[in-house]
Amino acid sequence: MAKEFVKNVTSMQDDFAQWYTDVVTKAELIDYSSVRGSMILRPYGYAIWENIQKELDNQIKATGHENVYMPLFIPESLLQKEKDHIEGFAPEVAWVTHGGEEKLTERLCVRPTSEVLFAEHFKNIIHSHRDLPKLYNQWSNVVRWEKTTRPFLRTLEFLWQEGHTCHETDEEAHGETVRMLNVYADLCEEFLAIPVVKGQKTEKEKFAGAKYTFTIESLMHDGKALQSGTSHHLGDGFAKAFGIEFTNREGKLQTVQQTSWGFTTRIIGAMIMVHGDDRGLVVPPKIAPTQVMIVPIAQHKEGVLDFAYDLKEKLSQTIRTGIDASDKKPGWKFNEYEMKGIPLRLEVGPRDIDQGQVILVRRDTGEKETVSLQGLESHIQHTLSDIQNNLFKKAKTHRENQTTTVTTFDEFKVKLSEKGGFIKAMWCGDDACEGFIKDETGATSRCIPFEQERLAEKCVCCDQEAKHLVYWAKAY
Amino acid sequence: MAKEFVKNVTSMQDDFAQWYTDVVTKAELIDYSSVRGSMILRPYGYAIWENIQKELDNQIKATGHENVYMPLFIPESLLQKEKDHIEGFAPEVAWVTHGGEEKLTERLCVRPTSEVLFAEHFKNIIHSHRDLPKLYNQWSNVVRWEKTTRPFLRTLEFLWQEGHTCHETDEEAHGETVRMLNVYADLCEEFLAIPVVKGQKTEKEKFAGAKYTFTIESLMHDGKALQSGTSHHLGDGFAKAFGIEFTNREGKLQTVQQTSWGFTTRIIGAMIMVHGDDRGLVVPPKIAPTQVMIVPIAQHKEGVLDFAYDLKEKLSQTIRTGIDASDKKPGWKFNEYEMKGIPLRLEVGPRDIDQGQVILVRRDTGEKETVSLQGLESHIQHTLSDIQNNLFKKAKTHRENQTTTVTTFDEFKVKLSEKGGFIKAMWCGDDACEGFIKDETGATSRCIPFEQERLAEKCVCCDQEAKHLVYWAKAY
């Protein structure tokens, strides 16, 4: 017999960080390696990423973008061409100094992001307004030399896509920046069942080299926020530094307007912390590698396994269906697939077969129901869709409960320490206040939401006039 | 009006290397960058890779493998654990020595291949024969510090998949090694229309750390060979060095048997050099991002563009169909899509519309035919399939014409210098002869083919008894 340890995770309440570590390892999403700060994406973790990737890639192509692939290495001199960019990234890049036995004459950095490589290429291939817009995307790995790391949330290396586009006008680039933020937001809400707040980053928090940065921010179960995708209007900063010019419709030389936008494996961390519970992971049906797991009961009895395999084959035509026919005990299997967050468990034993029925158990609510074989497939489809909606609704309710409106700094501190979550408060727009709030409370400005409200006339921190409503939170 | 330079490539006969460079750049597969030896995969080049990837990924999954993702960096001490492996790879790895402002206490190499990372992980997750086989695959970028580089064929960084598996027995690992070689061979022959010779690498040419290496070898238009995919039986070398042990069916500790196998963007180089001609690229229909390109004729005339777009939409349901409705001249468009090797061009003008017909032009033969709109789709399907078969047949005939059987070393030298191509000759199995042949002729042993013949009793190079038939060739 196999070893049949039942896996458990630490309770969220007791220790959220430990709960998270337990889930990512025990649900077999990742493993650690001897490479500091890097993770191994195990088959289950990678399969979730593949599903996210497939969906996002479809959206990226549907919006007219083409995939390309740029080099991994960036010569130091190239990285230095855009001043703000190098300042922002220099402290966190890995440097290659030797190739084989040779010392390089110029250091190469391992790409932390690829704006400069795209800029160099755009300069080569863009000459006329007829060459615009250029709408490119790249799927790749990037490296940022982080001191403290945590699987998915902050790792030395991560997987992502980075979009890079060039446009004739500022307005068109703005439109693209908004459009791709919406693609990210829709992916989060419709596929990952994660509600997001859309807004703009403050000057302090924007991307190094951008004119402005749009972001989607989500809220984790422990009340901390997570930046879940960003879209940058780069203006003409890189274009000027690299000389990306085109002959415009009036026959004059003009500099392009650029955008870039990225979405990463980090979102899997968000999925875990938004939907997970004390029995482990909960994966939304739309991105679940396995949507239904069949567990045969009394499978040694004649006909049970044949029946279960037939059922798997039938369901697999429209539903991602797995089966565990190993000789482990049903109890072990129930626990295992709850830990892995598989949306539905389907139990079928000899008595069920006789009665033409199966048992379905929902991962999200624990509800158990007996369902006739007739119309089973459409019943499952319907239930999966209900689970998807329910997860989103639950997450949204949680976020609403964890969002507090404040008008004074005292209230800010009290509510943040009592409840965590998002604090909505007015801000004067001054760097100093933003810094002061961070130093005093640990909360950072998450975004200036697109949906503005006028909560008060004064900044929550000083006596100046309020300029913007801001979402503040402690964040990952 | 747009600039309408008609692109030309150097003739193959005049300068094959320049022809190749012209094709990869003018067909817009790649661009160079300031990163030495690395290439930019442009949308068209990357789309071809995506199609190859999709097909191979399906095959890899259909044969029971799961995708995972390992870190990019390998600590020096980890790489050194398997002696033959580090010896083989040390001269060609890139070293990261600094992270941000800090000097690292241990250098990290950028993965040239990931055997050691997989080995470390396998040790963690394999305990019992129940955990076997482990059938993993990874899609990633790797880096090898090559001195001389050429797009696709030899680049500092390339994209590939690397399979890594663990098995209970030597026989099972052997079976896997053969199976995956066959997957590669079928992909080459059926999708890329590239005929391959299957065989085993000599000791000298095998993978650093392998027990033995199987290979598929293809022949380029200029008579040089290209290693097109390799599959390695690793034996227990890595498993012993890393302690990958399991409790076997008799309850005893045993070391696993491993395999690894890889297929890279290099194959695009093979596709170019096997099928291309003096008008540019020729892409086999099964992997062509665009299978049919519609070029409207006299498109300013009423109804032409509407008709062409309708046709595109109709065909797109089953055929990858493009349309160029730009205001460039038809002649420019013909040239452009011939350069890009699109299998079929579809011309449609006002007269054709009146007569309910279109004109189809094959890229492979240049044949032009008028085809009725009725049954057009199935006619195109049929023609695409014919092009696919024709490309394979042509390539196979070419290879046969360029393969020579020799029994003496003089003949070897004469035939190689006269005709190039594959030289089939017997070999005693001695390293010294293999080395001598290489030094004297520039040809390397490509493989000991699985299909052995007894051409002679003696080695082509010495007086010893012949052990194997070997394919020799100058190679990329």
mmCIF file of C-alpha atoms in Angstrom, chain A residues 158-428:
data_model
loop_
_atom_site.group_PDB
_atom_site.id
_atom_site.type_symbol
_atom_site.label_atom_id
_atom_site.label_comp_id
_atom_site.label_asym_id
_atom_site.label_seq_id
_atom_site.Cartn_x
_atom_site.Cartn_y
_atom_site.Cartn_z
ATOM 1 C CA PHE A 158 9.300 35.058 -12.945
ATOM 2 C CA LEU A 159 7.331 34.323 -16.097
ATOM 3 C CA TRP A 160 5.230 36.980 -17.743
ATOM 4 C CA GLN A 161 4.137 38.620 -20.915
ATOM 5 C CA GLU A 162 5.233 42.125 -21.754
ATOM 6 C CA GLY A 163 3.467 44.135 -24.424
ATOM 7 C CA HIS A 164 5.309 46.902 -26.256
ATOM 8 C CA THR A 165 3.629 49.200 -28.723
ATOM 9 C CA CYS A 166 4.363 52.311 -30.797
ATOM 10 C CA HIS A 167 1.793 54.842 -31.933
ATOM 11 C CA GLU A 168 1.507 58.032 -33.933
ATOM 12 C CA THR A 169 -0.155 60.094 -31.242
ATOM 13 C CA ASP A 170 -0.322 60.545 -27.508
ATOM 14 C CA GLU A 171 -4.085 59.899 -27.560
ATOM 15 C CA GLU A 172 -3.702 56.627 -29.404
ATOM 16 C CA ALA A 173 -1.053 55.453 -26.928
ATOM 17 C CA HIS A 174 -3.354 56.478 -24.090
ATOM 18 C CA GLY A 175 -6.158 54.438 -25.667
ATOM 19 C CA GLU A 176 -3.891 51.409 -25.903
ATOM 20 C CA THR A 177 -2.821 51.786 -22.266
ATOM 21 C CA VAL A 178 -6.464 51.785 -21.179
ATOM 22 C CA ARG A 179 -7.428 48.976 -23.522
ATOM 23 C CA MET A 180 -4.774 46.591 -22.223
ATOM 24 C CA LEU A 181 -5.547 47.452 -18.606
ATOM 25 C CA ASN A 182 -9.125 46.452 -19.380
ATOM 26 C CA VAL A 183 -7.954 43.176 -20.926
ATOM 27 C CA TYR A 184 -6.129 42.427 -17.662
ATOM 28 C CA ALA A 185 -9.072 43.499 -15.524
ATOM 29 C CA ASP A 186 -11.497 41.333 -17.498
ATOM 30 C CA LEU A 187 -9.150 38.349 -17.311
ATOM 31 C CA CYS A 188 -8.929 38.762 -13.532
ATOM 32 C CA GLU A 189 -12.630 39.190 -12.994
ATOM 33 C CA GLU A 190 -14.042 36.796 -15.572
ATOM 34 C CA PHE A 191 -11.482 33.987 -15.507
ATOM 35 C CA LEU A 192 -9.734 34.223 -12.169
ATOM 36 C CA ALA A 193 -12.812 35.480 -10.320
ATOM 37 C CA ILE A 194 -10.685 38.183 -8.722
ATOM 38 C CA PRO A 195 -12.359 41.604 -8.425
ATOM 39 C CA VAL A 196 -9.993 44.484 -9.140
ATOM 40 C CA VAL A 197 -9.841 48.228 -8.681
ATOM 41 C CA LYS A 198 -8.626 50.074 -11.768
ATOM 42 C CA GLY A 199 -6.698 53.245 -11.405
ATOM 43 C CA GLN A 200 -3.527 55.228 -11.875
ATOM 44 C CA LYS A 201 -0.308 54.903 -9.898
ATOM 45 C CA THR A 202 1.067 58.002 -8.209
ATOM 46 C CA GLU A 203 4.280 59.554 -9.553
ATOM 47 C CA LYS A 204 6.210 57.813 -6.808
ATOM 48 C CA GLU A 205 4.825 54.388 -7.652
ATOM 49 C CA LYS A 206 4.793 54.572 -11.452
ATOM 50 C CA PHE A 207 7.058 52.492 -13.705
ATOM 51 C CA ALA A 208 10.623 53.763 -14.085
ATOM 52 C CA GLY A 209 10.594 55.567 -17.416
ATOM 53 C CA ALA A 210 6.820 55.902 -17.834
ATOM 54 C CA LYS A 211 4.739 59.030 -18.310
ATOM 55 C CA TYR A 212 2.053 57.370 -16.224
ATOM 56 C CA THR A 213 1.109 53.874 -15.071
ATOM 57 C CA PHE A 214 -2.326 52.312 -14.829
ATOM 58 C CA THR A 215 -2.810 49.409 -12.471
ATOM 59 C CA ILE A 216 -5.324 46.864 -11.301
ATOM 60 C CA GLU A 217 -5.248 46.204 -7.564
ATOM 61 C CA SER A 218 -6.786 43.232 -5.821
ATOM 62 C CA LEU A 219 -7.318 42.431 -2.151
ATOM 63 C CA MET A 220 -6.096 39.247 -0.509
ATOM 64 C CA HIS A 221 -7.835 37.310 2.231
ATOM 65 C CA ASP A 222 -5.560 38.746 4.913
ATOM 66 C CA GLY A 223 -6.456 42.307 3.929
ATOM 67 C CA LYS A 224 -3.281 43.072 2.030
ATOM 68 C CA ALA A 225 -3.399 44.414 -1.519
ATOM 69 C CA LEU A 226 -1.652 42.965 -4.540
ATOM 70 C CA GLN A 227 -0.735 44.846 -7.700
ATOM 71 C CA SER A 228 -2.118 42.467 -10.295
ATOM 72 C CA GLY A 229 -1.198 43.960 -13.661
ATOM 73 C CA THR A 230 0.139 47.275 -14.942
ATOM 74 C CA SER A 231 -0.112 49.195 -18.187
ATOM 75 C CA HIS A 232 2.219 52.110 -18.875
ATOM 76 C CA HIS A 233 1.987 55.085 -21.163
ATOM 77 C CA LEU A 234 5.679 55.592 -21.897
ATOM 78 C CA GLY A 235 5.199 58.869 -23.741
ATOM 79 C CA ASP A 236 8.254 59.617 -25.891
ATOM 80 C CA GLY A 237 10.938 59.068 -23.246
ATOM 81 C CA PHE A 238 12.379 55.880 -24.719
ATOM 82 C CA ALA A 239 11.571 57.016 -28.244
ATOM 83 C CA LYS A 240 13.671 60.168 -27.792
ATOM 84 C CA ALA A 241 16.504 58.333 -26.077
ATOM 85 C CA PHE A 242 16.619 55.770 -28.898
ATOM 86 C CA GLY A 243 15.582 58.003 -31.794
ATOM 87 C CA ILE A 244 12.433 56.139 -32.819
ATOM 88 C CA GLU A 245 11.155 58.512 -35.468
ATOM 89 C CA PHE A 246 8.759 58.274 -38.371
ATOM 90 C CA THR A 247 7.643 60.411 -41.265
ATOM 91 C CA ASN A 248 4.175 61.551 -40.303
ATOM 92 C CA ARG A 249 1.153 62.157 -42.505
ATOM 93 C CA GLU A 250 2.413 65.678 -43.198
ATOM 94 C CA GLY A 251 5.770 64.344 -44.346
ATOM 95 C CA LYS A 252 7.581 65.536 -41.232
ATOM 96 C CA LEU A 253 9.791 63.581 -38.839
ATOM 97 C CA GLN A 254 8.052 62.837 -35.560
ATOM 98 C CA THR A 255 8.824 60.769 -32.461
ATOM 99 C CA VAL A 256 6.580 57.785 -31.665
ATOM 100 C CA GLN A 257 4.462 57.442 -28.530
ATOM 101 C CA GLN A 258 4.881 54.153 -26.716
ATOM 102 C CA THR A 259 3.189 51.880 -24.217
ATOM 103 C CA SER A 260 4.186 48.759 -22.324
ATOM 104 C CA TRP A 261 2.143 46.431 -20.119
ATOM 105 C CA GLY A 262 2.788 43.256 -18.178
ATOM 106 C CA PHE A 263 1.008 40.395 -16.453
ATOM 107 C CA THR A 264 2.897 37.740 -14.504
ATOM 108 C CA THR A 265 2.842 34.412 -12.655
ATOM 109 C CA ARG A 266 2.243 36.592 -9.600
ATOM 110 C CA ILE A 267 -1.455 36.389 -10.347
ATOM 111 C CA ILE A 268 -1.382 32.750 -9.234
ATOM 112 C CA GLY A 269 -0.404 34.052 -5.793
ATOM 113 C CA ALA A 270 -3.462 36.300 -5.912
ATOM 114 C CA MET A 271 -5.689 33.394 -6.925
ATOM 115 C CA ILE A 272 -4.423 31.414 -3.936
ATOM 116 C CA MET A 273 -4.900 34.228 -1.425
ATOM 117 C CA VAL A 274 -8.274 35.379 -2.731
ATOM 118 C CA HIS A 275 -10.015 32.000 -3.028
ATOM 119 C CA GLY A 276 -8.092 29.570 -0.804
ATOM 120 C CA ASP A 277 -9.321 28.320 2.565
ATOM 121 C CA ASP A 278 -8.224 26.113 5.433
ATOM 122 C CA ARG A 279 -8.585 22.984 3.330
ATOM 123 C CA GLY A 280 -6.161 24.386 0.741
ATOM 124 C CA LEU A 281 -6.403 25.783 -2.732
ATOM 125 C CA VAL A 282 -9.631 26.739 -4.530
ATOM 126 C CA VAL A 283 -9.217 27.073 -8.298
ATOM 127 C CA PRO A 284 -11.872 28.893 -10.345
ATOM 128 C CA PRO A 285 -13.414 26.487 -12.894
ATOM 129 C CA LYS A 286 -12.500 28.556 -15.944
ATOM 130 C CA ILE A 287 -8.776 28.161 -15.345
ATOM 131 C CA ALA A 288 -8.761 24.847 -13.461
ATOM 132 C CA PRO A 289 -6.579 22.253 -15.254
ATOM 133 C CA THR A 290 -8.987 19.639 -13.885
ATOM 134 C CA GLN A 291 -12.558 20.849 -13.415
ATOM 135 C CA VAL A 292 -14.051 17.576 -12.238
ATOM 136 C CA MET A 293 -12.209 14.751 -10.509
ATOM 137 C CA ILE A 294 -13.857 11.352 -10.579
ATOM 138 C CA VAL A 295 -13.254 9.219 -7.492
ATOM 139 C CA PRO A 296 -14.544 5.644 -7.919
ATOM 140 C CA ILE A 297 -15.949 4.133 -4.720
ATOM 141 C CA ALA A 298 -15.430 0.417 -3.988
ATOM 142 C CA GLN A 299 -13.554 0.284 -7.247
ATOM 143 C CA HIS A 300 -12.581 -3.353 -6.779
ATOM 144 C CA LYS A 301 -16.235 -4.307 -7.378
ATOM 145 C CA GLU A 302 -17.059 -5.457 -10.848
ATOM 146 C CA GLY A 303 -17.976 -2.783 -13.344
ATOM 147 C CA VAL A 304 -17.082 0.243 -11.215
ATOM 148 C CA LEU A 305 -13.812 1.143 -12.919
ATOM 149 C CA ASP A 306 -15.161 0.500 -16.405
ATOM 150 C CA PHE A 307 -18.102 2.717 -15.625
ATOM 151 C CA ALA A 308 -15.889 5.447 -14.196
ATOM 152 C CA TYR A 309 -13.530 5.426 -17.176
ATOM 153 C CA ASP A 310 -16.456 5.528 -19.608
ATOM 154 C CA LEU A 311 -17.858 8.476 -17.738
ATOM 155 C CA LYS A 312 -14.483 10.235 -17.822
ATOM 156 C CA GLU A 313 -14.271 9.788 -21.559
ATOM 157 C CA LYS A 314 -17.776 11.052 -22.109
ATOM 158 C CA LEU A 315 -17.379 14.117 -19.900
ATOM 159 C CA SER A 316 -13.926 14.915 -21.297
ATOM 160 C CA GLN A 317 -15.440 16.038 -24.563
ATOM 161 C CA THR A 318 -16.540 19.306 -22.986
ATOM 162 C CA ILE A 319 -15.232 19.296 -19.406
ATOM 163 C CA ARG A 320 -11.658 18.926 -18.186
ATOM 164 C CA THR A 321 -12.154 15.686 -16.298
ATOM 165 C CA GLY A 322 -9.669 13.644 -14.270
ATOM 166 C CA ILE A 323 -9.942 10.273 -12.592
ATOM 167 C CA ASP A 324 -8.019 8.798 -9.677
ATOM 168 C CA ALA A 325 -8.220 5.025 -9.924
ATOM 169 C CA SER A 326 -5.141 4.453 -7.761
ATOM 170 C CA ASP A 327 -5.453 2.040 -4.834
ATOM 171 C CA LYS A 328 -5.390 4.858 -2.298
ATOM 172 C CA LYS A 329 -8.418 5.153 -0.029
ATOM 173 C CA PRO A 330 -11.300 7.424 -1.107
ATOM 174 C CA GLY A 331 -10.770 9.534 2.010
ATOM 175 C CA TRP A 332 -7.198 10.245 1.004
ATOM 176 C CA LYS A 333 -8.349 11.173 -2.484
ATOM 177 C CA PHE A 334 -11.096 13.494 -1.220
ATOM 178 C CA ASN A 335 -8.541 15.320 0.881
ATOM 179 C CA GLU A 336 -5.963 15.463 -1.928
ATOM 180 C CA TYR A 337 -8.286 17.043 -4.491
ATOM 181 C CA GLU A 338 -9.728 19.440 -1.978
ATOM 182 C CA MET A 339 -6.153 20.505 -1.227
ATOM 183 C CA LYS A 340 -5.619 21.016 -4.951
ATOM 184 C CA GLY A 341 -8.796 23.066 -5.177
ATOM 185 C CA ILE A 342 -10.446 21.053 -7.939
ATOM 186 C CA PRO A 343 -13.889 22.654 -8.367
ATOM 187 C CA LEU A 344 -16.004 19.480 -8.380
ATOM 188 C CA ARG A 345 -15.571 15.949 -7.085
ATOM 189 C CA LEU A 346 -17.657 13.219 -8.656
ATOM 190 C CA GLU A 347 -18.080 10.044 -6.605
ATOM 191 C CA VAL A 348 -19.467 6.924 -8.201
ATOM 192 C CA GLY A 349 -19.859 3.479 -6.588
ATOM 193 C CA PRO A 350 -21.776 0.240 -7.295
ATOM 194 C CA ARG A 351 -25.025 1.468 -5.760
ATOM 195 C CA ASP A 352 -24.892 4.698 -7.741
ATOM 196 C CA ILE A 353 -24.363 2.770 -10.935
ATOM 197 C CA ASP A 354 -27.396 0.596 -10.161
ATOM 198 C CA GLN A 355 -29.486 3.672 -9.525
ATOM 199 C CA GLY A 356 -28.185 5.603 -12.553
ATOM 200 C CA GLN A 357 -26.742 8.442 -10.500
ATOM 201 C CA VAL A 358 -23.527 9.955 -9.190
ATOM 202 C CA ILE A 359 -22.617 12.193 -6.269
ATOM 203 C CA LEU A 360 -21.215 15.667 -6.864
ATOM 204 C CA VAL A 361 -19.347 17.628 -4.197
ATOM 205 C CA ARG A 362 -18.537 21.310 -4.641
ATOM 206 C CA ARG A 363 -15.152 22.515 -3.459
ATOM 207 C CA ASP A 364 -16.335 26.070 -2.815
ATOM 208 C CA THR A 365 -19.326 25.364 -0.567
ATOM 209 C CA GLY A 366 -18.846 21.696 0.355
ATOM 210 C CA GLU A 367 -22.414 21.001 -0.864
ATOM 211 C CA LYS A 368 -23.082 17.435 -1.852
ATOM 212 C CA GLU A 369 -25.829 16.378 -4.228
ATOM 213 C CA THR A 370 -27.005 13.238 -5.931
ATOM 214 C CA VAL A 371 -27.417 13.754 -9.636
ATOM 215 C CA SER A 372 -28.998 11.553 -12.269
ATOM 216 C CA LEU A 373 -26.801 10.358 -15.129
ATOM 217 C CA GLN A 374 -29.366 11.787 -17.476
ATOM 218 C CA GLY A 375 -28.369 15.352 -18.164
ATOM 219 C CA LEU A 376 -25.265 14.984 -15.995
ATOM 220 C CA GLU A 377 -23.009 16.862 -18.373
ATOM 221 C CA SER A 378 -25.173 19.950 -18.559
ATOM 222 C CA HIS A 379 -25.738 19.813 -14.819
ATOM 223 C CA ILE A 380 -21.981 19.856 -14.278
ATOM 224 C CA GLN A 381 -21.530 22.710 -16.753
ATOM 225 C CA HIS A 382 -24.150 24.650 -14.889
ATOM 226 C CA THR A 383 -22.605 23.917 -11.502
ATOM 227 C CA LEU A 384 -19.131 24.933 -12.705
ATOM 228 C CA SER A 385 -20.525 28.201 -13.918
ATOM 229 C CA ASP A 386 -22.263 28.672 -10.581
ATOM 230 C CA ILE A 387 -19.007 28.014 -8.722
ATOM 231 C CA GLN A 388 -17.219 30.539 -10.919
ATOM 232 C CA ASN A 389 -19.839 33.196 -10.140
ATOM 233 C CA ASN A 390 -19.946 32.325 -6.491
ATOM 234 C CA LEU A 391 -16.184 32.695 -6.104
ATOM 235 C CA PHE A 392 -16.301 36.116 -7.683
ATOM 236 C CA LYS A 393 -19.230 37.205 -5.549
ATOM 237 C CA LYS A 394 -17.587 35.976 -2.356
ATOM 238 C CA ALA A 395 -14.339 37.744 -3.213
ATOM 239 C CA LYS A 396 -16.186 40.927 -4.023
ATOM 240 C CA THR A 397 -18.164 40.855 -0.793
ATOM 241 C CA HIS A 398 -14.965 40.243 1.109
ATOM 242 C CA ARG A 399 -13.317 43.202 -0.574
ATOM 243 C CA GLU A 400 -16.289 45.436 0.159
ATOM 244 C CA ASN A 401 -16.246 44.409 3.801
ATOM 245 C CA GLN A 402 -12.546 45.142 3.918
ATOM 246 C CA THR A 403 -12.759 48.563 2.312
ATOM 247 C CA THR A 404 -13.112 51.538 4.641
ATOM 248 C CA THR A 405 -13.673 55.173 3.914
ATOM 249 C CA VAL A 406 -11.844 57.612 6.191
ATOM 250 C CA THR A 407 -11.481 61.364 6.367
ATOM 251 C CA THR A 408 -8.958 61.849 9.149
ATOM 252 C CA PHE A 409 -5.487 60.496 9.659
ATOM 253 C CA ASP A 410 -6.367 59.094 13.088
ATOM 254 C CA GLU A 411 -9.238 57.170 11.600
ATOM 255 C CA PHE A 412 -6.855 56.001 8.863
ATOM 256 C CA LYS A 413 -4.453 54.506 11.393
ATOM 257 C CA VAL A 414 -7.161 52.948 13.545
ATOM 258 C CA LYS A 415 -9.084 51.357 10.687
ATOM 259 C CA LEU A 416 -5.947 50.101 8.981
ATOM 260 C CA SER A 417 -4.680 48.403 12.111
ATOM 261 C CA GLU A 418 -8.133 47.094 13.120
ATOM 262 C CA LYS A 419 -9.350 45.826 9.764
ATOM 263 C CA GLY A 420 -6.539 46.054 7.246
ATOM 264 C CA GLY A 421 -7.901 46.064 3.731
ATOM 265 C CA PHE A 422 -8.322 49.047 1.450
ATOM 266 C CA ILE A 423 -8.521 52.488 3.010
ATOM 267 C CA LYS A 424 -10.207 55.047 0.798
ATOM 268 C CA ALA A 425 -9.015 58.546 1.623
ATOM 269 C CA MET A 426 -8.427 61.881 -0.071
ATOM 270 C CA TRP A 427 -4.916 63.041 -0.943
ATOM 271 C CA CYS A 428 -3.444 66.414 -1.823
#
